[in-house]
Amino acid sequence: MKLKALGCYGGNIPGHGMTSFLVNDTLALDAGWVSNALSLRQQERVKDILISHSHLDHTCTLPFLIDNNFTAPGFALRIYSIPEVVASMRNHLFNNQTWPDFTSLPNDMTPVLKLVEIQPEEPFVINGLKIRAVHVSHSVPTAGYILEDKKGAVAFSSDTGPTHRFWEITNQTKKLKAVITECSFPNELRELAKVSGHMTPWMLELELKKLKKDVPVYIYGCKPKHLGIIKRELKALKIRNLHVMVQGRTYNL
Ligand SMILES: [Zn+2]
């Protein structure tokens, strides 16, 4: 599958601090940097969005993506997540205060936006991709996602501290091609990482011992202010096949 890093914190360019990936041009994985990274024509091609959790750095371009394309003929968007995250988007984002409730616009019969609840670990299919959500351990309810096509699978943890079930499911996944996971803070900020449900390089080193498959691990989510030191600390781990993702790069996985 083709996965483009629209926003992943990994470079000194606009959009770092935001998380979003584009899969096969039509499916977005989180929406921290979709409308900003894509042209209007590219935005129209995005039909489905998986949201991992309600934090703004993963959701903040949803309102503008919809607003930009609302009047385009045939435009319709489906946003999927676990029930707690869908509830949060209904109550705090598309609530007719922060932003219009596009799930009833232009009318209730043919809204441009559908919010779709998915159940953890129950597979569903979007455009030939088999997808499963898996709970991870962040400060708010959060799902990682396993995406599989006929050739291979990618496991995206989203924001998480040390977690368990995600690695169990990832290890059971056949044809696993890559893992995308986070490392937000440098080692000296480990207490902050612990209370906020994030990783440091040392925590990541322990966490990756749970991964039983020899696949590349791509890191996103390094806080921009600490990117240099996090990269140095990750390198010092000397873990083979560990890479910090590069924003704007397309990965064929
Ligand atoms: Zn978060």
Short mmCIF file of C-alpha atoms and ligand atoms in Angstrom, two decimals:
data_model
loop_
_atom_site.label_atom_id
_atom_site.label_comp_id
_atom_site.label_asym_id
_atom_site.label_seq_id
_atom_site.Cartn_x
_atom_site.Cartn_y
_atom_site.Cartn_z
CA MET A 1 0.00 0.00 0.00
CA LYS A 2 1.04 3.56 -0.60
CA LEU A 3 1.23 5.66 2.55
CA LYS A 4 2.15 9.33 2.45
CA ALA A 5 3.18 11.16 5.62
CA LEU A 6 1.12 14.36 5.39
CA GLY A 7 1.96 15.37 8.93
CA CYS A 8 4.22 13.47 11.28
CA TYR A 9 6.38 16.06 13.14
CA GLY A 10 9.46 14.81 11.36
CA GLY A 11 10.72 17.88 9.55
CA ASN A 12 11.29 21.56 10.03
CA ILE A 13 8.41 22.52 7.77
CA PRO A 14 4.84 23.72 8.27
CA GLY A 15 2.62 21.03 9.72
CA HIS A 16 5.07 19.45 12.04
CA GLY A 17 3.25 18.91 15.29
CA MET A 18 0.31 17.40 13.41
CA THR A 19 -0.43 13.76 12.60
CA SER A 20 -1.95 12.54 9.37
CA PHE A 21 -1.21 9.92 6.73
CA LEU A 22 -2.79 9.36 3.33
CA VAL A 23 -3.26 5.75 2.24
CA ASN A 24 -3.69 4.97 -1.48
CA ASP A 25 -4.77 8.59 -2.11
CA THR A 26 -8.33 8.17 -0.79
CA LEU A 27 -8.11 7.09 2.86
CA ALA A 28 -6.72 9.38 5.54
CA LEU A 29 -5.34 7.98 8.75
CA ASP A 30 -5.90 10.77 11.25
CA ALA A 31 -6.56 14.33 10.15
CA GLY A 32 -4.13 16.67 11.82
CA TRP A 33 -2.82 17.91 8.47
CA VAL A 34 -5.05 16.91 5.56
CA SER A 35 -6.57 20.08 4.12
CA ASN A 36 -3.28 21.91 4.54
CA ALA A 37 -1.14 19.27 2.87
CA LEU A 38 -3.37 18.48 -0.12
CA SER A 39 -4.61 20.54 -3.05
CA LEU A 40 -8.38 21.01 -3.38
CA ARG A 41 -8.46 18.35 -6.10
CA GLN A 42 -6.54 15.91 -3.88
CA GLN A 43 -8.85 16.71 -0.95
CA GLU A 44 -11.90 15.77 -3.03
CA ARG A 45 -10.45 12.30 -3.54
CA VAL A 46 -10.39 11.64 0.21
CA LYS A 47 -13.57 9.70 0.94
CA ASP A 48 -12.80 7.92 4.21
CA ILE A 49 -10.94 8.95 7.35
CA LEU A 50 -9.90 6.78 10.29
CA ILE A 51 -9.52 8.79 13.48
CA SER A 52 -7.46 7.36 16.32
CA HIS A 53 -8.50 9.78 19.06
CA SER A 54 -10.03 13.17 19.69
CA HIS A 55 -6.88 15.24 20.27
CA LEU A 56 -6.65 18.25 17.98
CA ASP A 57 -3.28 17.35 16.49
CA HIS A 58 -5.07 14.32 15.00
CA THR A 59 -8.40 15.96 14.08
CA CYS A 60 -7.98 19.69 13.54
CA THR A 61 -8.21 19.77 9.74
CA LEU A 62 -11.48 17.82 9.61
CA PRO A 63 -13.63 20.98 9.76
CA PHE A 64 -11.73 22.65 6.93
CA LEU A 65 -11.56 19.54 4.77
CA ILE A 66 -15.36 19.39 4.88
CA ASP A 67 -15.87 23.12 4.54
CA ASN A 68 -13.52 23.33 1.53
CA ASN A 69 -15.33 20.59 -0.33
CA PHE A 70 -18.89 20.84 0.96
CA THR A 71 -20.27 22.22 -2.32
CA ALA A 72 -18.26 19.98 -4.66
CA PRO A 73 -20.66 17.75 -6.66
CA GLY A 74 -20.99 14.35 -5.02
CA PHE A 75 -18.67 15.15 -2.13
CA ALA A 76 -19.27 12.89 0.86
CA LEU A 77 -17.01 11.90 3.68
CA ARG A 78 -17.12 9.03 6.14
CA ILE A 79 -15.22 9.34 9.40
CA TYR A 80 -14.65 6.14 11.37
CA SER A 81 -13.58 5.61 14.93
CA ILE A 82 -14.32 3.72 18.13
CA PRO A 83 -17.55 4.81 19.89
CA GLU A 84 -15.88 7.02 22.54
CA VAL A 85 -14.07 9.03 19.86
CA VAL A 86 -17.17 9.37 17.67
CA ALA A 87 -19.05 10.66 20.72
CA SER A 88 -16.33 13.19 21.38
CA MET A 89 -16.42 14.47 17.79
CA ARG A 90 -20.22 14.79 17.97
CA ASN A 91 -20.17 16.57 21.32
CA HIS A 92 -17.12 18.79 20.98
CA LEU A 93 -16.39 19.33 17.28
CA PHE A 94 -19.46 18.94 15.03
CA ASN A 95 -21.78 20.35 17.68
CA ASN A 96 -23.11 23.45 15.85
CA GLN A 97 -20.95 25.62 18.09
CA THR A 98 -17.33 24.75 17.42
CA TRP A 99 -18.35 23.84 13.86
CA PRO A 100 -21.59 23.04 12.01
CA ASP A 101 -23.02 19.57 12.42
CA PHE A 102 -22.32 18.35 8.90
CA THR A 103 -24.00 15.03 9.69
CA SER A 104 -27.29 16.84 9.02
CA LEU A 105 -26.16 19.19 6.23
CA PRO A 106 -27.33 20.04 3.64
CA ASN A 107 -30.18 17.94 5.08
CA ASP A 108 -30.76 14.86 7.22
CA MET A 109 -31.43 12.62 4.22
CA THR A 110 -28.22 13.23 2.28
CA PRO A 111 -25.63 14.63 4.68
CA VAL A 112 -22.07 15.21 3.43
CA LEU A 113 -20.63 13.69 6.60
CA LYS A 114 -21.23 10.32 8.18
CA LEU A 115 -19.69 9.48 11.55
CA VAL A 116 -19.28 5.72 11.68
CA GLU A 117 -18.76 3.82 14.94
CA ILE A 118 -16.51 0.80 14.67
CA GLN A 119 -15.95 -1.86 17.28
CA PRO A 120 -12.40 -2.64 18.42
CA GLU A 121 -10.90 -5.71 16.80
CA GLU A 122 -13.86 -6.28 14.45
CA PRO A 123 -12.52 -6.19 10.89
CA PHE A 124 -14.17 -4.01 8.27
CA VAL A 125 -13.23 -3.12 4.70
CA ILE A 126 -12.62 0.21 2.98
CA ASN A 127 -11.56 0.18 -0.65
CA GLY A 128 -10.10 -3.30 -0.47
CA LEU A 129 -8.22 -2.63 2.76
CA LYS A 130 -9.09 -4.81 5.74
CA ILE A 131 -8.97 -2.65 8.84
CA ARG A 132 -9.05 -3.39 12.54
CA ALA A 133 -9.03 -0.89 15.40
CA VAL A 134 -7.16 -1.87 18.57
CA HIS A 135 -7.23 -0.05 21.90
CA VAL A 136 -3.92 1.50 22.98
CA SER A 137 -2.91 3.34 26.16
CA HIS A 138 -3.10 7.12 25.81
CA SER A 139 -4.59 9.85 28.03
CA VAL A 140 -7.95 9.64 26.23
CA PRO A 141 -9.67 6.66 24.54
CA THR A 142 -7.48 5.86 21.55
CA ALA A 143 -7.39 3.26 18.80
CA GLY A 144 -4.43 2.06 16.82
CA TYR A 145 -5.20 0.58 13.42
CA ILE A 146 -4.03 -2.48 11.51
CA LEU A 147 -4.42 -2.02 7.74
CA GLU A 148 -4.07 -5.02 5.43
CA ASP A 149 -4.22 -5.52 1.70
CA LYS A 150 -3.42 -8.64 -0.29
CA LYS A 151 0.30 -7.91 -0.29
CA GLY A 152 0.88 -6.90 3.30
CA ALA A 153 -0.12 -5.14 6.49
CA VAL A 154 0.82 -2.01 8.39
CA ALA A 155 0.23 -1.47 12.12
CA PHE A 156 -0.21 2.12 13.33
CA SER A 157 -0.27 2.52 17.10
CA SER A 158 -1.22 6.21 17.18
CA ASP A 159 -0.36 8.06 20.40
CA THR A 160 0.36 5.61 23.17
CA GLY A 161 2.38 4.88 26.25
CA PRO A 162 3.36 1.31 27.06
CA THR A 163 0.56 -0.90 25.81
CA HIS A 164 -0.22 -4.58 25.35
CA ARG A 165 -3.07 -5.65 23.09
CA PHE A 166 -1.79 -3.67 20.10
CA TRP A 167 1.42 -5.73 20.10
CA GLU A 168 -0.47 -9.00 20.51
CA ILE A 169 -2.61 -8.26 17.46
CA THR A 170 0.36 -6.91 15.50
CA ASN A 171 2.36 -10.08 16.20
CA GLN A 172 -0.57 -12.19 14.98
CA THR A 173 -0.86 -10.22 11.73
CA LYS A 174 0.31 -12.13 8.68
CA LYS A 175 2.43 -10.38 6.06
CA LEU A 176 3.23 -7.51 8.44
CA LYS A 177 5.33 -5.02 6.47
CA ALA A 178 5.83 -2.17 8.93
CA VAL A 179 4.92 -0.68 12.29
CA ILE A 180 4.31 3.04 12.75
CA THR A 181 4.54 4.17 16.35
CA GLU A 182 5.34 7.24 18.34
CA CYS A 183 8.14 8.77 20.37
CA SER A 184 7.03 12.15 21.64
CA PHE A 185 9.53 13.19 24.29
CA PRO A 186 13.27 12.91 25.02
CA ASN A 187 14.42 10.66 27.87
CA GLU A 188 14.76 13.53 30.34
CA LEU A 189 11.00 14.19 30.04
CA ARG A 190 9.99 10.64 30.92
CA GLU A 191 7.70 11.73 33.78
CA LEU A 192 5.79 13.97 31.38
CA ALA A 193 5.65 11.10 28.89
CA LYS A 194 4.23 8.79 31.55
CA VAL A 195 1.46 11.13 32.72
CA SER A 196 0.46 12.09 29.17
CA GLY A 197 0.49 8.58 27.67
CA HIS A 198 3.46 8.98 25.36
CA MET A 199 6.90 7.42 24.78
CA THR A 200 10.54 8.40 25.18
CA PRO A 201 13.34 6.53 23.38
CA TRP A 202 14.10 4.42 26.49
CA MET A 203 10.41 3.54 26.89
CA LEU A 204 10.24 2.73 23.19
CA GLU A 205 13.23 0.39 23.47
CA LEU A 206 11.36 -1.65 26.09
CA GLU A 207 8.13 -1.45 24.11
CA LEU A 208 9.69 -2.76 20.92
CA LYS A 209 10.81 -5.92 22.75
CA LYS A 210 7.11 -6.87 22.53
CA LEU A 211 7.30 -6.83 18.71
CA LYS A 212 8.16 -10.34 17.57
CA LYS A 213 8.36 -9.63 13.85
CA ASP A 214 11.43 -8.35 12.04
CA VAL A 215 9.92 -5.39 10.20
CA PRO A 216 10.85 -1.72 9.85
CA VAL A 217 9.56 0.52 12.63
CA TYR A 218 8.72 4.09 11.64
CA ILE A 219 8.55 6.77 14.31
CA TYR A 220 6.23 9.75 14.18
CA GLY A 221 5.17 12.23 16.82
CA CYS A 222 8.49 13.64 18.05
CA LYS A 223 7.66 17.00 19.61
CA PRO A 224 9.22 19.54 17.23
CA LYS A 225 11.08 21.40 19.96
CA HIS A 226 12.86 18.18 20.97
CA LEU A 227 13.25 16.59 17.56
CA GLY A 228 17.06 16.83 17.48
CA ILE A 229 17.66 15.20 20.86
CA ILE A 230 14.99 12.53 20.30
CA LYS A 231 16.66 11.59 17.00
CA ARG A 232 20.04 11.33 18.73
CA GLU A 233 18.59 9.23 21.55
CA LEU A 234 16.81 6.95 19.08
CA LYS A 235 20.03 6.48 17.14
CA ALA A 236 21.89 5.61 20.34
CA LEU A 237 19.51 2.69 20.86
CA LYS A 238 21.15 1.04 17.82
CA ILE A 239 17.91 -0.68 16.84
CA ARG A 240 18.13 -1.97 13.31
CA ASN A 241 15.39 -0.81 10.96
CA LEU A 242 14.20 2.05 13.18
CA HIS A 243 13.45 5.21 11.20
CA VAL A 244 12.02 8.63 11.99
CA MET A 245 9.33 9.34 9.40
CA VAL A 246 9.88 12.22 7.01
CA GLN A 247 6.97 14.54 6.45
CA GLY A 248 5.91 14.70 2.81
CA ARG A 249 7.53 11.36 1.94
CA THR A 250 5.55 8.52 0.38
CA TYR A 251 6.25 5.03 1.73
CA ASN A 252 5.44 1.97 -0.34
CA LEU A 253 4.69 -0.67 2.26
ZN ZN B 1 -2.91 12.42 21.64
#
